[in-house]
PDB file of C-alpha atoms in Angstrom:
ATOM      1  CA  SER A   1       0.000   0.000   0.000  1.00  0.00           C
ATOM      2  CA  GLN A   2       1.024   3.589  -0.531  1.00  0.00           C
ATOM      3  CA  THR A   3       1.852   5.895   2.330  1.00  0.00           C
ATOM      4  CA  ILE A   4       3.322   9.346   2.793  1.00  0.00           C
ATOM      5  CA  HIS A   5       5.300  10.512   5.772  1.00  0.00           C
ATOM      6  CA  GLN A   6       6.069  14.106   6.623  1.00  0.00           C
ATOM      7  CA  TRP A   7       8.073  15.514   9.508  1.00  0.00           C
ATOM      8  CA  PRO A   8       8.450  17.258  11.815  1.00  0.00           C
ATOM      9  CA  ALA A   9       4.790  17.731  12.696  1.00  0.00           C
ATOM     10  CA  THR A  10       5.356  20.931  14.644  1.00  0.00           C
ATOM     11  CA  LEU A  11       8.273  23.285  14.966  1.00  0.00           C
ATOM     12  CA  VAL A  12       8.994  26.718  16.329  1.00  0.00           C
ATOM     13  CA  GLN A  13      11.939  28.486  14.781  1.00  0.00           C
ATOM     14  CA  PRO A  14      13.490  31.932  15.340  1.00  0.00           C
ATOM     15  CA  VAL A  15      13.634  34.464  12.542  1.00  0.00           C
ATOM     16  CA  GLY A  16      16.776  33.997  10.481  1.00  0.00           C
ATOM     17  CA  SER A  17      17.210  30.332  11.300  1.00  0.00           C
ATOM     18  CA  PRO A  18      17.265  27.593   8.641  1.00  0.00           C
ATOM     19  CA  LEU A  19      14.423  25.218   7.878  1.00  0.00           C
ATOM     20  CA  SER A  20      14.208  21.672   6.642  1.00  0.00           C
ATOM     21  CA  LEU A  21      10.940  19.784   6.226  1.00  0.00           C
ATOM     22  CA  GLU A  22      11.147  16.271   4.885  1.00  0.00           C
ATOM     23  CA  CYS A  23       8.669  14.060   3.108  1.00  0.00           C
ATOM     24  CA  THR A  24       8.937  10.464   1.914  1.00  0.00           C
ATOM     25  CA  VAL A  25       6.522   8.314  -0.050  1.00  0.00           C
ATOM     26  CA  GLU A  26       6.281   4.533   0.062  1.00  0.00           C
ATOM     27  CA  GLY A  27       4.585   2.025  -2.187  1.00  0.00           C
ATOM     28  CA  THR A  28       4.874   3.793  -5.528  1.00  0.00           C
ATOM     29  CA  SER A  29       7.664   4.721  -7.917  1.00  0.00           C
ATOM     30  CA  ASN A  30       8.243   7.978  -9.778  1.00  0.00           C
ATOM     31  CA  PRO A  31       5.417   9.902  -8.122  1.00  0.00           C
ATOM     32  CA  ASN A  32       4.791  13.568  -8.699  1.00  0.00           C
ATOM     33  CA  LEU A  33       5.643  15.353  -5.458  1.00  0.00           C
ATOM     34  CA  TYR A  34       4.275  18.634  -4.124  1.00  0.00           C
ATOM     35  CA  TRP A  35       4.754  21.151  -1.346  1.00  0.00           C
ATOM     36  CA  TYR A  36       1.768  23.298  -0.437  1.00  0.00           C
ATOM     37  CA  ARG A  37       1.248  25.980   2.173  1.00  0.00           C
ATOM     38  CA  GLN A  38      -2.162  26.473   3.689  1.00  0.00           C
ATOM     39  CA  ALA A  39      -3.128  29.753   5.314  1.00  0.00           C
ATOM     40  CA  ALA A  40      -6.281  30.039   7.378  1.00  0.00           C
ATOM     41  CA  GLY A  41      -9.267  30.749   5.148  1.00  0.00           C
ATOM     42  CA  ARG A  42      -7.120  31.058   2.039  1.00  0.00           C
ATOM     43  CA  GLY A  43      -6.913  27.574   0.639  1.00  0.00           C
ATOM     44  CA  LEU A  44      -3.888  25.673  -0.577  1.00  0.00           C
ATOM     45  CA  GLN A  45      -1.020  27.501  -2.223  1.00  0.00           C
ATOM     46  CA  LEU A  46       1.269  25.407  -4.409  1.00  0.00           C
ATOM     47  CA  LEU A  47       4.894  26.168  -3.593  1.00  0.00           C
ATOM     48  CA  PHE A  48       6.867  23.541  -5.521  1.00  0.00           C
ATOM     49  CA  TYR A  49       6.260  20.406  -7.501  1.00  0.00           C
ATOM     50  CA  SER A  50       8.517  17.761  -8.962  1.00  0.00           C
ATOM     51  CA  VAL A  51       7.967  15.208 -11.700  1.00  0.00           C
ATOM     52  CA  GLY A  52      11.315  13.466 -11.197  1.00  0.00           C
ATOM     53  CA  ILE A  53      14.623  13.398  -9.340  1.00  0.00           C
ATOM     54  CA  GLY A  54      16.288  16.787  -9.464  1.00  0.00           C
ATOM     55  CA  GLN A  55      13.368  18.337 -11.368  1.00  0.00           C
ATOM     56  CA  ILE A  56      11.807  21.128  -9.342  1.00  0.00           C
ATOM     57  CA  SER A  57       9.230  23.663 -10.505  1.00  0.00           C
ATOM     58  CA  SER A  58       8.732  26.729  -8.363  1.00  0.00           C
ATOM     59  CA  GLU A  59       5.345  28.351  -8.329  1.00  0.00           C
ATOM     60  CA  VAL A  60       5.911  31.219  -5.934  1.00  0.00           C
ATOM     61  CA  PRO A  61       9.201  33.130  -5.730  1.00  0.00           C
ATOM     62  CA  GLN A  62       9.987  33.444  -2.065  1.00  0.00           C
ATOM     63  CA  ASN A  63      12.294  32.540   0.741  1.00  0.00           C
ATOM     64  CA  LEU A  64      11.940  28.789   0.271  1.00  0.00           C
ATOM     65  CA  SER A  65      13.519  26.110  -1.896  1.00  0.00           C
ATOM     66  CA  ALA A  66      12.842  22.454  -2.567  1.00  0.00           C
ATOM     67  CA  SER A  67      14.943  19.476  -3.503  1.00  0.00           C
ATOM     68  CA  ARG A  68      14.296  15.910  -4.572  1.00  0.00           C
ATOM     69  CA  PRO A  69      17.469  13.941  -3.885  1.00  0.00           C
ATOM     70  CA  GLN A  70      15.764  10.562  -4.301  1.00  0.00           C
ATOM     71  CA  ASP A  71      12.744   9.325  -6.220  1.00  0.00           C
ATOM     72  CA  ARG A  72      10.418   9.313  -3.208  1.00  0.00           C
ATOM     73  CA  GLN A  73      11.981  12.003  -1.057  1.00  0.00           C
ATOM     74  CA  PHE A  74      11.058  15.688  -1.151  1.00  0.00           C
ATOM     75  CA  ILE A  75      12.620  18.354   1.048  1.00  0.00           C
ATOM     76  CA  LEU A  76      11.498  21.921   1.701  1.00  0.00           C
ATOM     77  CA  SER A  77      14.221  24.256   2.907  1.00  0.00           C
ATOM     78  CA  SER A  78      15.017  27.798   3.811  1.00  0.00           C
ATOM     79  CA  LYS A  79      18.355  29.367   4.658  1.00  0.00           C
ATOM     80  CA  LYS A  80      16.835  32.185   6.710  1.00  0.00           C
ATOM     81  CA  LEU A  81      13.251  32.086   7.896  1.00  0.00           C
ATOM     82  CA  LEU A  82      10.999  35.128   7.902  1.00  0.00           C
ATOM     83  CA  LEU A  83       7.996  35.755  10.125  1.00  0.00           C
ATOM     84  CA  SER A  84       5.819  35.456   7.032  1.00  0.00           C
ATOM     85  CA  ASP A  85       6.976  31.864   6.529  1.00  0.00           C
ATOM     86  CA  SER A  86       4.793  30.756   9.440  1.00  0.00           C
ATOM     87  CA  GLY A  87       2.017  28.442   8.374  1.00  0.00           C
ATOM     88  CA  PHE A  88       0.845  24.918   7.732  1.00  0.00           C
ATOM     89  CA  TYR A  89       2.942  23.052   5.156  1.00  0.00           C
ATOM     90  CA  LEU A  90       1.668  20.005   3.355  1.00  0.00           C
ATOM     91  CA  CYS A  91       3.574  17.494   1.291  1.00  0.00           C
ATOM     92  CA  ALA A  92       1.575  15.534  -1.269  1.00  0.00           C
ATOM     93  CA  TYR A  93       2.007  13.086  -4.105  1.00  0.00           C
ATOM     94  CA  THR A  94       0.183  11.717  -7.108  1.00  0.00           C
ATOM     95  CA  PRO A  95       1.064   8.126  -8.049  1.00  0.00           C
ATOM     96  CA  ASN A  96       2.733   7.541 -11.365  1.00  0.00           C
ATOM     97  CA  SER A  97      -0.287   5.650 -12.655  1.00  0.00           C
ATOM     98  CA  GLY A  98      -3.010   7.668 -10.972  1.00  0.00           C
ATOM     99  CA  ASN A  99      -4.671  11.044 -10.855  1.00  0.00           C
ATOM    100  CA  THR A 100      -5.652  11.452  -7.221  1.00  0.00           C
ATOM    101  CA  ILE A 101      -3.462  13.408  -4.854  1.00  0.00           C
ATOM    102  CA  TYR A 102      -2.581  12.193  -1.373  1.00  0.00           C
ATOM    103  CA  PHE A 103      -1.416  14.408   1.452  1.00  0.00           C
ATOM    104  CA  GLY A 104       0.859  14.022   4.409  1.00  0.00           C
ATOM    105  CA  GLU A 105      -0.245  14.983   7.883  1.00  0.00           C
ATOM    106  CA  GLY A 106       1.270  18.439   7.590  1.00  0.00           C
ATOM    107  CA  SER A 107       3.871  20.477   9.442  1.00  0.00           C
ATOM    108  CA  TRP A 108       2.993  23.469  11.557  1.00  0.00           C
ATOM    109  CA  LEU A 109       5.745  26.068  11.405  1.00  0.00           C
ATOM    110  CA  THR A 110       5.802  29.046  13.719  1.00  0.00           C
ATOM    111  CA  VAL A 111       8.534  31.590  13.151  1.00  0.00           C
ATOM    112  CA  VAL A 112       9.143  33.769  16.201  1.00  0.00           C
TER     113      VAL A 112
ATOM    114  CA  GLN B   1     -12.466  34.785 -12.126  1.00  0.00           C
ATOM    115  CA  LYS B   2     -11.059  31.931 -10.087  1.00  0.00           C
ATOM    116  CA  GLU B   3     -10.893  28.557 -11.811  1.00  0.00           C
ATOM    117  CA  VAL B   4     -12.803  26.978  -8.940  1.00  0.00           C
ATOM    118  CA  GLU B   5     -15.261  28.792  -6.700  1.00  0.00           C
ATOM    119  CA  GLN B   6     -16.288  27.297  -3.382  1.00  0.00           C
ATOM    120  CA  ASP B   7     -18.375  28.941  -0.688  1.00  0.00           C
ATOM    121  CA  PRO B   8     -16.101  29.145   2.382  1.00  0.00           C
ATOM    122  CA  GLY B   9     -18.985  28.955   4.827  1.00  0.00           C
ATOM    123  CA  PRO B  10     -18.984  28.413   7.719  1.00  0.00           C
ATOM    124  CA  LEU B  11     -21.923  26.069   7.396  1.00  0.00           C
ATOM    125  CA  SER B  12     -23.680  24.751  10.509  1.00  0.00           C
ATOM    126  CA  VAL B  13     -26.375  22.074  10.361  1.00  0.00           C
ATOM    127  CA  PRO B  14     -28.047  19.857  12.979  1.00  0.00           C
ATOM    128  CA  GLU B  15     -27.049  16.252  13.340  1.00  0.00           C
ATOM    129  CA  GLY B  16     -28.921  13.952  10.983  1.00  0.00           C
ATOM    130  CA  ALA B  17     -29.504  16.607   8.313  1.00  0.00           C
ATOM    131  CA  ILE B  18     -28.483  16.276   4.685  1.00  0.00           C
ATOM    132  CA  VAL B  19     -25.534  18.493   3.829  1.00  0.00           C
ATOM    133  CA  SER B  20     -24.904  19.899   0.381  1.00  0.00           C
ATOM    134  CA  LEU B  21     -21.466  21.262  -0.485  1.00  0.00           C
ATOM    135  CA  ASN B  22     -20.859  22.817  -3.869  1.00  0.00           C
ATOM    136  CA  CYS B  23     -18.203  24.075  -6.251  1.00  0.00           C
ATOM    137  CA  THR B  24     -18.325  25.702  -9.648  1.00  0.00           C
ATOM    138  CA  TYR B  25     -15.479  25.707 -12.118  1.00  0.00           C
ATOM    139  CA  SER B  26     -14.767  27.737 -15.209  1.00  0.00           C
ATOM    140  CA  ASN B  27     -12.544  25.545 -17.385  1.00  0.00           C
ATOM    141  CA  SER B  28     -14.439  22.973 -19.421  1.00  0.00           C
ATOM    142  CA  ALA B  29     -11.157  21.076 -19.911  1.00  0.00           C
ATOM    143  CA  PHE B  30     -11.337  19.761 -16.363  1.00  0.00           C
ATOM    144  CA  GLN B  31     -12.041  16.068 -16.570  1.00  0.00           C
ATOM    145  CA  TYR B  32     -11.916  14.638 -13.091  1.00  0.00           C
ATOM    146  CA  PHE B  33     -13.128  15.787  -9.762  1.00  0.00           C
ATOM    147  CA  MET B  34     -12.352  15.007  -6.157  1.00  0.00           C
ATOM    148  CA  TRP B  35     -13.580  15.864  -2.700  1.00  0.00           C
ATOM    149  CA  TYR B  36     -11.348  15.941   0.359  1.00  0.00           C
ATOM    150  CA  ARG B  37     -12.111  16.195   4.045  1.00  0.00           C
ATOM    151  CA  GLN B  38      -9.696  18.019   6.303  1.00  0.00           C
ATOM    152  CA  TYR B  39      -9.893  17.957  10.060  1.00  0.00           C
ATOM    153  CA  SER B  40      -8.328  20.783  12.005  1.00  0.00           C
ATOM    154  CA  ARG B  41      -4.525  20.697  11.946  1.00  0.00           C
ATOM    155  CA  LYS B  42      -4.458  17.589   9.735  1.00  0.00           C
ATOM    156  CA  GLY B  43      -3.746  16.871   6.093  1.00  0.00           C
ATOM    157  CA  PRO B  44      -6.690  16.531   3.674  1.00  0.00           C
ATOM    158  CA  GLU B  45      -7.935  12.988   3.055  1.00  0.00           C
ATOM    159  CA  LEU B  46      -9.565  11.794  -0.137  1.00  0.00           C
ATOM    160  CA  LEU B  47     -13.323  11.169   0.114  1.00  0.00           C
ATOM    161  CA  MET B  48     -14.550  10.823  -3.447  1.00  0.00           C
ATOM    162  CA  TYR B  49     -13.086  10.699  -6.939  1.00  0.00           C
ATOM    163  CA  THR B  50     -15.089  10.818 -10.163  1.00  0.00           C
ATOM    164  CA  TYR B  51     -14.487  11.654 -13.801  1.00  0.00           C
ATOM    165  CA  SER B  52     -17.918  11.471 -15.344  1.00  0.00           C
ATOM    166  CA  SER B  53     -21.129  13.418 -15.081  1.00  0.00           C
ATOM    167  CA  GLY B  54     -23.699  11.911 -12.772  1.00  0.00           C
ATOM    168  CA  ASN B  55     -23.676  10.573  -9.256  1.00  0.00           C
ATOM    169  CA  LYS B  56     -21.223   8.405  -7.381  1.00  0.00           C
ATOM    170  CA  GLU B  57     -22.174   7.041  -4.004  1.00  0.00           C
ATOM    171  CA  ASP B  58     -20.021   5.759  -1.154  1.00  0.00           C
ATOM    172  CA  GLY B  59     -21.838   5.102   2.088  1.00  0.00           C
ATOM    173  CA  ARG B  60     -23.333   8.340   3.346  1.00  0.00           C
ATOM    174  CA  PHE B  61     -21.486  10.384   0.736  1.00  0.00           C
ATOM    175  CA  THR B  62     -22.629  11.142  -2.814  1.00  0.00           C
ATOM    176  CA  ALA B  63     -20.574  13.092  -5.326  1.00  0.00           C
ATOM    177  CA  GLN B  64     -22.460  14.707  -8.165  1.00  0.00           C
ATOM    178  CA  VAL B  65     -20.947  16.199 -11.310  1.00  0.00           C
ATOM    179  CA  ASP B  66     -22.739  18.252 -13.945  1.00  0.00           C
ATOM    180  CA  LYS B  67     -20.185  19.023 -16.649  1.00  0.00           C
ATOM    181  CA  SER B  68     -22.675  20.993 -18.730  1.00  0.00           C
ATOM    182  CA  SER B  69     -23.129  23.463 -15.870  1.00  0.00           C
ATOM    183  CA  LYS B  70     -19.568  23.084 -14.564  1.00  0.00           C
ATOM    184  CA  TYR B  71     -20.984  22.336 -11.157  1.00  0.00           C
ATOM    185  CA  ILE B  72     -19.961  19.696  -8.632  1.00  0.00           C
ATOM    186  CA  SER B  73     -21.565  18.763  -5.342  1.00  0.00           C
ATOM    187  CA  LEU B  74     -20.949  16.573  -2.338  1.00  0.00           C
ATOM    188  CA  PHE B  75     -23.943  15.368  -0.349  1.00  0.00           C
ATOM    189  CA  ILE B  76     -23.658  13.946   3.136  1.00  0.00           C
ATOM    190  CA  ARG B  77     -26.650  12.006   4.429  1.00  0.00           C
ATOM    191  CA  ASP B  78     -27.407  11.437   8.091  1.00  0.00           C
ATOM    192  CA  SER B  79     -24.689  13.899   9.058  1.00  0.00           C
ATOM    193  CA  GLN B  80     -22.719  13.158  12.201  1.00  0.00           C
ATOM    194  CA  PRO B  81     -20.667  15.402  14.504  1.00  0.00           C
ATOM    195  CA  SER B  82     -17.605  13.543  13.224  1.00  0.00           C
ATOM    196  CA  ASP B  83     -18.328  15.041   9.782  1.00  0.00           C
ATOM    197  CA  SER B  84     -17.395  18.457  11.147  1.00  0.00           C
ATOM    198  CA  ALA B  85     -14.402  19.462   9.057  1.00  0.00           C
ATOM    199  CA  THR B  86     -13.358  21.556   6.083  1.00  0.00           C
ATOM    200  CA  TYR B  87     -14.286  20.075   2.705  1.00  0.00           C
ATOM    201  CA  LEU B  88     -12.197  20.825  -0.375  1.00  0.00           C
ATOM    202  CA  CYS B  89     -13.147  20.298  -3.980  1.00  0.00           C
ATOM    203  CA  VAL B  90     -10.311  19.573  -6.417  1.00  0.00           C
ATOM    204  CA  VAL B  91     -10.442  19.503 -10.207  1.00  0.00           C
ATOM    205  CA  ASN B  92      -7.947  18.648 -12.935  1.00  0.00           C
ATOM    206  CA  ASN B  93      -7.540  17.414 -16.461  1.00  0.00           C
ATOM    207  CA  PHE B  94      -5.544  14.338 -17.375  1.00  0.00           C
ATOM    208  CA  GLY B  95      -1.866  14.976 -17.941  1.00  0.00           C
ATOM    209  CA  ASN B  96      -1.744  18.178 -15.913  1.00  0.00           C
ATOM    210  CA  GLU B  97       0.591  17.992 -12.922  1.00  0.00           C
ATOM    211  CA  LYS B  98      -0.973  20.984 -11.160  1.00  0.00           C
ATOM    212  CA  LEU B  99      -4.362  20.390  -9.613  1.00  0.00           C
ATOM    213  CA  THR B 100      -6.829  23.182  -8.926  1.00  0.00           C
ATOM    214  CA  PHE B 101      -8.285  23.485  -5.440  1.00  0.00           C
ATOM    215  CA  GLY B 102     -11.324  25.213  -4.047  1.00  0.00           C
ATOM    216  CA  THR B 103     -10.700  27.251  -0.914  1.00  0.00           C
ATOM    217  CA  GLY B 104     -12.722  24.835   1.227  1.00  0.00           C
ATOM    218  CA  THR B 105     -16.034  24.959   3.086  1.00  0.00           C
ATOM    219  CA  ARG B 106     -15.941  24.707   6.857  1.00  0.00           C
ATOM    220  CA  LEU B 107     -18.765  22.490   8.086  1.00  0.00           C
ATOM    221  CA  THR B 108     -20.005  22.053  11.652  1.00  0.00           C
ATOM    222  CA  ILE B 109     -22.560  19.394  12.594  1.00  0.00           C
ATOM    223  CA  ILE B 110     -24.407  20.396  15.741  1.00  0.00           C
ATOM    224  CA  PRO B 111     -25.340  17.475  18.058  1.00  0.00           C
TER     225      PRO B 111
END
């Protein structure tokens, strides 16, 4: 069966500190991978997506970056966090042979 | 105009009532449609997936698609307090990596 893991679930980071959120998928090969941010009452904002190893498409120019070092691993990073980076971050994937999207449990980031 | 419009609510209904959640979309190229349920501070979970006009039923949930009107609905029968969540509609066309999301409707079922 397919599963998606995302961590950490919650983190509080000071302004200017680095960030690394990690996501791994099991049970499928060559998935499309996504990072979304969800703000209260504003829906899901696509940040990055990847159709293969090393292939990253950025949707919103900002303080964040993404990498896909392995087929089923997706990492969201920042070198220096801003207050505005606070939010709920969701990793997601679509299987290679499917159309539905599956989400991780999310990561709550508070920048203080 | 947004590609998908969804009433954000909040929507409050008494337990046992039938709930109707709706989305409209503008792009006739969209070919498949999904509904997700998201509990507070959790990731969205897939409820229903359909790619044809008409109704699809799964337990207390029915997804309805009218491609001619570009209108999709999710009905919840015999609503329970555990149905209290935010419901997201999602649309896409085959071969497109980027899905289009509604903003979500927050639903509360009152015991």
